[in-house]
Tab-separated table of C-alpha atoms in Angstrom:
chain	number	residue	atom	x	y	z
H	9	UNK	CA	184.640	36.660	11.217
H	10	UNK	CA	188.184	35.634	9.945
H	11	UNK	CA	191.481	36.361	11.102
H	12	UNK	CA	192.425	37.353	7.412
H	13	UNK	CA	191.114	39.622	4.555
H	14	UNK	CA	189.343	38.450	1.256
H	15	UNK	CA	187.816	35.358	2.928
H	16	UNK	CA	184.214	36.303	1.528
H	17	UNK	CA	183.017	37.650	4.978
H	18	UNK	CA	181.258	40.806	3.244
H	19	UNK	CA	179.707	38.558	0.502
H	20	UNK	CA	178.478	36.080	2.929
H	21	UNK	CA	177.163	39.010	5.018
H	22	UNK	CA	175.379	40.644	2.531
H	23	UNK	CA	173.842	37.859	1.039
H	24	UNK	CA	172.796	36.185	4.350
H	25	UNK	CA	171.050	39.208	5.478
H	26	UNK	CA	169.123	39.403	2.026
H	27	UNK	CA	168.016	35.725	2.814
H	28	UNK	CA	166.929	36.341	5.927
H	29	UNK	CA	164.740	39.295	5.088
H	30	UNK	CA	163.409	37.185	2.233
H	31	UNK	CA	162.358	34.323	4.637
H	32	UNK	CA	160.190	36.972	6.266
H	33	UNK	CA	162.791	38.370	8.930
H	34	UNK	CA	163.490	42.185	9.733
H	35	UNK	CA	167.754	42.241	9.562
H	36	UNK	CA	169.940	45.137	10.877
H	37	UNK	CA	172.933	44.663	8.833
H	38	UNK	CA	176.115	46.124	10.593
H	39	UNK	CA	179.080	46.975	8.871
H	40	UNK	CA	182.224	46.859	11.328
H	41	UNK	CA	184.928	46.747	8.893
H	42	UNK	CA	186.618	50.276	8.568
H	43	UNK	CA	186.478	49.739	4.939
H	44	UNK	CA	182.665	49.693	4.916
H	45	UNK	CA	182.550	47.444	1.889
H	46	UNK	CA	178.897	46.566	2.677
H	47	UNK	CA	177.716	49.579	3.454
H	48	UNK	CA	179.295	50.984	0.183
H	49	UNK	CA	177.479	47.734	-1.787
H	50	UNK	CA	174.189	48.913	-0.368
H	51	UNK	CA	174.712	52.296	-1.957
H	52	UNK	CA	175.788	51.091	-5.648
H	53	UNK	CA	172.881	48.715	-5.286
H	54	UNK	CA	170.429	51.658	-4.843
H	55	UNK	CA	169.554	50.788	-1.050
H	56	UNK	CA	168.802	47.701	0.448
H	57	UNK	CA	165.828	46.261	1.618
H	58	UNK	CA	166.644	46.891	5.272
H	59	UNK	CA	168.937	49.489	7.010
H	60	UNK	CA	172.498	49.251	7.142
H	61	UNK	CA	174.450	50.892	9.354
H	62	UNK	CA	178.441	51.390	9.855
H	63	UNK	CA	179.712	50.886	12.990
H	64	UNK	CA	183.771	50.467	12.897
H	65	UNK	CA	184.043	50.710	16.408
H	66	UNK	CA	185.529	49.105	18.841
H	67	UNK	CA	182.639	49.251	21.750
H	68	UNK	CA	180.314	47.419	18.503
H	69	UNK	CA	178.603	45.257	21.816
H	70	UNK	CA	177.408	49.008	23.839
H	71	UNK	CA	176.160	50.494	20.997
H	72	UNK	CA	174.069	47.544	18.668
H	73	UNK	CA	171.097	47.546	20.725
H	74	UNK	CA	170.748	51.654	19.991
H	75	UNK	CA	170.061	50.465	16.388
H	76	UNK	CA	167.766	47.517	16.496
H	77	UNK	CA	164.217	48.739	17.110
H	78	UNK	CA	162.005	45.671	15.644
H	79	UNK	CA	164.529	43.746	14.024
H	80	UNK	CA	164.114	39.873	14.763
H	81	UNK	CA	167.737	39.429	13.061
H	82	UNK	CA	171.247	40.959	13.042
H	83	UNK	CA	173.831	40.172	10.817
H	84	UNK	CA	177.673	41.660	11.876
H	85	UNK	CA	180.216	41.828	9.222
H	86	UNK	CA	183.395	41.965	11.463
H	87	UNK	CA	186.858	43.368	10.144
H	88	UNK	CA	189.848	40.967	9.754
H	89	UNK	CA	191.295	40.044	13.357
H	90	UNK	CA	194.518	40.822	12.367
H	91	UNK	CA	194.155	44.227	11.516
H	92	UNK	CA	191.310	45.444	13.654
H	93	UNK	CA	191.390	42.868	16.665
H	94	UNK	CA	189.184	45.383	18.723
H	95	UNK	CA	186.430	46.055	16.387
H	96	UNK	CA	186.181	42.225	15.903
H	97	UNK	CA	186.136	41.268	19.385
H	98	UNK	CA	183.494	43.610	20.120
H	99	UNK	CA	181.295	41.643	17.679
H	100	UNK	CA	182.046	38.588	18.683
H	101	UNK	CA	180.999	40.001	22.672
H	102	UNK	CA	177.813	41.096	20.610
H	103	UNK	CA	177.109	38.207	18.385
H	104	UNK	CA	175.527	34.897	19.406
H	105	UNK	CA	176.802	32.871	16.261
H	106	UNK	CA	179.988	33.334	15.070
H	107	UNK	CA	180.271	32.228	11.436
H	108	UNK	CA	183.918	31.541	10.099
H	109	UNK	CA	184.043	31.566	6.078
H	110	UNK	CA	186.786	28.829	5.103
H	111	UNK	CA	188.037	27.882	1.672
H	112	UNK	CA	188.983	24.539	1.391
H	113	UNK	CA	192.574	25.247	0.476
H	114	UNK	CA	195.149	24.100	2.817
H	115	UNK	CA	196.387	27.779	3.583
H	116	UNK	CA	192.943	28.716	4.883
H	117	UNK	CA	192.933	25.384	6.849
H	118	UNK	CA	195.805	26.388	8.273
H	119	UNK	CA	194.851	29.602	9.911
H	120	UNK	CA	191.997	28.032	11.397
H	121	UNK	CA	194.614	27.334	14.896
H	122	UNK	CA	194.897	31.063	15.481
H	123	UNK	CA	191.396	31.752	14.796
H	124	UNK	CA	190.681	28.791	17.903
H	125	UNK	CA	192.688	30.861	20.111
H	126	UNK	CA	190.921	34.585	19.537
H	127	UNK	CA	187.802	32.415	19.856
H	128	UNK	CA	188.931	31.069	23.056
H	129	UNK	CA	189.793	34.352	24.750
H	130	UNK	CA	186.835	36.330	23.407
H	131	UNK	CA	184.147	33.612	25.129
H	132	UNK	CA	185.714	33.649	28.497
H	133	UNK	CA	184.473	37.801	28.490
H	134	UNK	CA	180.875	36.491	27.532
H	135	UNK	CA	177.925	35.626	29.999
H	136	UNK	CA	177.058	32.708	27.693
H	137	UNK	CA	179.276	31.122	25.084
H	138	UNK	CA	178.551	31.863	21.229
H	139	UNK	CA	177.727	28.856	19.019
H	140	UNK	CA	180.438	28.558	16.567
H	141	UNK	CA	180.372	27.276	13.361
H	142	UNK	CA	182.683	27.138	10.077
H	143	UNK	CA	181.350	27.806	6.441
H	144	UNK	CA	182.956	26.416	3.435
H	145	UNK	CA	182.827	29.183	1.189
H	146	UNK	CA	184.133	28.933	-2.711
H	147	UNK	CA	184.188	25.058	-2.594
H	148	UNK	CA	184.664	23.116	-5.622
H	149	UNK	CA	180.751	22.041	-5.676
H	150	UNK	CA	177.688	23.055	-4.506
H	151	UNK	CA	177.196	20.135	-2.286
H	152	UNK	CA	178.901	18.334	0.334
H	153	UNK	CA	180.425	15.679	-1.077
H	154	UNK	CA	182.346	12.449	0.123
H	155	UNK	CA	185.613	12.479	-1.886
H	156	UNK	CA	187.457	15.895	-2.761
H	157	UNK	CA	189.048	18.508	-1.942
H	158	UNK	CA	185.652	20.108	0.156
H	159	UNK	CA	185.391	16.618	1.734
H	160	UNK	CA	188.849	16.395	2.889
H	161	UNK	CA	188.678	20.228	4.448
H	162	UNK	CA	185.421	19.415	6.324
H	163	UNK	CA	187.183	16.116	7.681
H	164	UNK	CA	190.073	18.671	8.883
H	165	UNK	CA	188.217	20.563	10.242
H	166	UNK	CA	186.420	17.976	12.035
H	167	UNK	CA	188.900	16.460	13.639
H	168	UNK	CA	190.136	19.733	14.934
H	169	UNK	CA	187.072	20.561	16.632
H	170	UNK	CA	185.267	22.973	14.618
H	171	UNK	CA	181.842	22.698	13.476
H	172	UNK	CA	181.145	22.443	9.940
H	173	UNK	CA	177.760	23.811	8.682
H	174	UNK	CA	176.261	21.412	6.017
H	175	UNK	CA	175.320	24.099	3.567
H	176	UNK	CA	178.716	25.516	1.441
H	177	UNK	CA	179.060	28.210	-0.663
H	178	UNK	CA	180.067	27.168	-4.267
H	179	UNK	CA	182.509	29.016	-6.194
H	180	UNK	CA	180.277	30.974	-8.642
H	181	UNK	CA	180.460	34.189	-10.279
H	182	UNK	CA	176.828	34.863	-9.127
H	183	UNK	CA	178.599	35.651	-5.716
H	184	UNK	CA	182.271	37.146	-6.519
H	185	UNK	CA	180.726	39.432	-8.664
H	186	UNK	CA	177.939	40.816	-7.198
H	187	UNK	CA	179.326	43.392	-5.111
H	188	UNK	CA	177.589	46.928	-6.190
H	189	UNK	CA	174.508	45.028	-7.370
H	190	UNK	CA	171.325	44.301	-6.161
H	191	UNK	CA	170.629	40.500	-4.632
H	192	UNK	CA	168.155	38.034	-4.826
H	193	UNK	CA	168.538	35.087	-1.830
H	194	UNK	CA	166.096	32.958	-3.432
H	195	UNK	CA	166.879	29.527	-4.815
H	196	UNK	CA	170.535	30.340	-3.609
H	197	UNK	CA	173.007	28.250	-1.629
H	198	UNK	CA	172.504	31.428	1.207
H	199	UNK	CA	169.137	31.139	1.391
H	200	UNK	CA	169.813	27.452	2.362
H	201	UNK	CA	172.922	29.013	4.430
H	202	UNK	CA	169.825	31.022	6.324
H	203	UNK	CA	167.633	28.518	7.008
H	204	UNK	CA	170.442	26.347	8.604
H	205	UNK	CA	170.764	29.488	10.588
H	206	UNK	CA	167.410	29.628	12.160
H	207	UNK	CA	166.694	26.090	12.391
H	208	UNK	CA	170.302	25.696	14.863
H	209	UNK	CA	168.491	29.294	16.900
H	210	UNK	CA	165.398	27.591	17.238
H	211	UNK	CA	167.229	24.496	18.653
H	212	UNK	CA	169.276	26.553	21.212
């Protein structure tokens, strides 16, 4: 989730839930976002490996559980917050990990305040609080490092109270362009992004 568009929420969506059903999981991939860019990806690409289903409503929390059957995992692509607040707070009442795509630009750092305060007001309607956690998505390398610009946007962050996964998403062209086609998880930085993922479930 993200309080703005283009952020990489669909991308990171798409290719978690690929991960996660490569690492042996059964994912429900749900599509909130009235444009239904994933679920439109999963048609281009011939079908995904597990269902997908578009749910651009705003009572996302009621109606999940209708859909999940066996699944061990579901992955929520929420709308932007500032467009479709309701739809996205329904997912966050839904979700127990709310994953906040950042690019280390100063910009993106700087909507990260509003984003605290929708985050704020959405956990006080929960039974139990979501984990949170920020991903640095298009960073400038594919590792953390201790000098850069990444570096200096996870420090930000930091200090303001977020958490900062360790895996980051690297600018590639293997990602932005992959919408429409088919995706293989393995041996990328989302398979690592998955694993994080289940290792920080398994600990709560």
């Amino acid at each position: 989730m993200n309080l703005k568009p283009g952020v990489g929420k669909t991308t990171s969506a798409v290719w978690l839930a690929h991960a996660l059903h490569e690492s042996g999981l059964s994912p429900l991939l749900v599509d909130g976002d009235p444009a239904a860019s994933a679920l439109r990806w999963s048609e281009l690409a011939g079908g995904f490996p597990f269902p997908v289903i578009a749910l651009p409503v705003g009572d996302v929390h009621r109606r999940v559980n209708d859909f999940l059957g066996n699944r061990q995992a579901v992955v929520l692509d929420a709308p932007q917050l500032e467009d479709h607040p309701r739809i996205a707070r329904s997912i966050m009442r839904y979700a127990g990990e709310w994953i906040v795509p950042v690019t280390p630009a100063p910009i993106e750092l700087d909507r990260m305040a509003p984003i605290r305060g929708e985050m704020a007001d959405v956990q006080s309607l929960r039974a139990e609080p979501a984990r949170t956690a920020v991903l640095l998505n298009r960073t400038n390398r594919p590792d953390a490092t201790r000098t850069g610009p990444d570096a200096d946007a996870r420090e930000a962050l930091t200090e303001r109270g977020f958490e900062v996964l360790g895996t980051q998403i690297a600018r590639l062209d293997l990602y932005a362009q992959s919408f429409g086609n088919s995706v293989l998880a393995k041996g990328s930085a989302y398979m690592e992004f998955a694993e994080e993922l289940i290792e920080r479930q398994e600990e709560a």
